[in-house]
């Protein structure tokens, strides 16, 4: 597997407080990787380490196969953008001028890309506005336009949807999906909004107390093995015979309910149930949700 970002036994301590405890993490190229964990789990610390804002106390992390401890890492970091905690910009100059400032900082000579990036985040009409006058959602979008300068291959976003109204959340979601799909930008996004994260992420990493507890792809979550169908019927005995003949795994929960460990295909199942004389009162497909995976992985005691 080609990982654009990879941590191996990464450690960070503040005094006696071990914040990252041999953290392992693998971000495939082209992924939208959701970093999930309760407050204080170490998500921001991980991003700060990758960005070079702080140094590790052990282990390693590779960005595009270059160790963050190596001398070449500064060249590699040019291919990465980060928005950690809040987007940084100058409040007293305009939106466009902020993007141009970022061009100067990143030694991008073609300032006309400022308008292209502002259009990407639907801020083209506000390009002349003073940055301090922007709403929170607009500030996040300006942050992403500035992050685009230098054509990064990977963007790290720390809680990009925090505090945004529903429209702001939808805007950021669409921008992330667009940049991922059309510009092949890999994203690492920390977020507490599991439902929102599940609408964009292709992979997840669950962090608790500075350790990676589990990594799982959205595809694995969706897999049949994680989907069940609850069948309510007065004919559980006949149902068991039919499910056996269909070679499906199931559990009879009571005299009126069975859980099948698969997603039943209604068009295939209903005629067979009718033919077998089984009365079906209801049939519910229970897809595994990110929230269920979170609860199963982290335990109910941790509130995200
Ligand atoms: P949140 O979801 O609340 O942003 P997080 O997962 O991003 O949490 P971090 O901000 O990485 O968590 O913090 C992890 C731990 O490191 C916390 O216990 C925090 O108090 C501690 N910490 C972070 N920065 C420092 C610092 N500069 N000095 C001392 N401790 C710190």
PDB file of C-alpha atoms and ligand atoms in Angstrom, residues 14 17 19 37-46 85 158-159 192, ligand 1:
ATOM      1  CA  UNK A  14       4.945  17.204  27.643  1.00  0.00           C
ATOM      2  CA  UNK A  17       2.396  13.677  30.270  1.00  0.00           C
ATOM      3  CA  UNK A  19       0.414  12.695  24.734  1.00  0.00           C
ATOM      4  CA  UNK A  37     -10.906  10.651  19.334  1.00  0.00           C
ATOM      5  CA  UNK A  38     -12.248  12.382  22.399  1.00  0.00           C
ATOM      6  CA  UNK A  39     -10.914  15.747  23.621  1.00  0.00           C
ATOM      7  CA  UNK A  40      -7.275  15.486  24.548  1.00  0.00           C
ATOM      8  CA  UNK A  41      -6.710  12.220  22.632  1.00  0.00           C
ATOM      9  CA  UNK A  42      -3.753  13.740  20.768  1.00  0.00           C
ATOM     10  CA  UNK A  43      -5.198  14.601  17.340  1.00  0.00           C
ATOM     11  CA  UNK A  44      -3.961  18.193  17.215  1.00  0.00           C
ATOM     12  CA  UNK A  45      -0.597  17.172  18.653  1.00  0.00           C
ATOM     13  CA  UNK A  46      -0.205  14.651  15.818  1.00  0.00           C
ATOM     14  CA  UNK A  85      -6.992  24.937  15.235  1.00  0.00           C
ATOM     15  CA  UNK A 158      -8.089  20.260  12.397  1.00  0.00           C
ATOM     16  CA  UNK A 159     -11.822  20.371  13.189  1.00  0.00           C
ATOM     17  CA  UNK A 192     -15.985  15.234  16.482  1.00  0.00           C
TER      18      UNK A 192
HETATM   19  P1  LIG B   1      -9.338  18.260  21.091  1.00  0.00           P
HETATM   20  O1  LIG B   1     -10.292  17.367  20.394  1.00  0.00           O
HETATM   21  O2  LIG B   1      -9.860  18.782  22.374  1.00  0.00           O
HETATM   22  O3  LIG B   1      -8.755  19.320  20.200  1.00  0.00           O
HETATM   23  P2  LIG B   1      -6.936  16.672  20.763  1.00  0.00           P
HETATM   24  O4  LIG B   1      -7.192  15.244  20.508  1.00  0.00           O
HETATM   25  O5  LIG B   1      -6.619  17.515  19.585  1.00  0.00           O
HETATM   26  O6  LIG B   1      -8.127  17.292  21.576  1.00  0.00           O
HETATM   27  P3  LIG B   1      -4.429  17.623  21.822  1.00  0.00           P
HETATM   28  O7  LIG B   1      -4.729  19.069  21.645  1.00  0.00           O
HETATM   29  O8  LIG B   1      -3.473  16.985  20.898  1.00  0.00           O
HETATM   30  O9  LIG B   1      -5.768  16.755  21.834  1.00  0.00           O
HETATM   31  O10 LIG B   1      -3.922  17.438  23.318  1.00  0.00           O
HETATM   32  C1  LIG B   1      -3.509  16.175  23.810  1.00  0.00           C
HETATM   33  C2  LIG B   1      -2.962  16.360  25.219  1.00  0.00           C
HETATM   34  O11 LIG B   1      -1.757  17.120  25.157  1.00  0.00           O
HETATM   35  C3  LIG B   1      -3.888  17.100  26.166  1.00  0.00           C
HETATM   36  O12 LIG B   1      -3.825  16.466  27.412  1.00  0.00           O
HETATM   37  C4  LIG B   1      -3.270  18.479  26.239  1.00  0.00           C
HETATM   38  O13 LIG B   1      -3.526  19.081  27.475  1.00  0.00           O
HETATM   39  C5  LIG B   1      -1.804  18.180  26.052  1.00  0.00           C
HETATM   40  N1  LIG B   1      -1.079  19.309  25.443  1.00  0.00           N
HETATM   41  C6  LIG B   1      -1.261  19.796  24.206  1.00  0.00           C
HETATM   42  N2  LIG B   1      -0.424  20.826  23.952  1.00  0.00           N
HETATM   43  C7  LIG B   1       0.333  20.992  25.076  1.00  0.00           C
HETATM   44  C8  LIG B   1       1.395  21.877  25.452  1.00  0.00           C
HETATM   45  N3  LIG B   1       1.862  22.792  24.614  1.00  0.00           N
HETATM   46  N4  LIG B   1       1.915  21.738  26.686  1.00  0.00           N
HETATM   47  C9  LIG B   1       1.467  20.790  27.536  1.00  0.00           C
HETATM   48  N5  LIG B   1       0.476  19.913  27.236  1.00  0.00           N
HETATM   49  C10 LIG B   1      -0.084  20.019  26.031  1.00  0.00           C
END
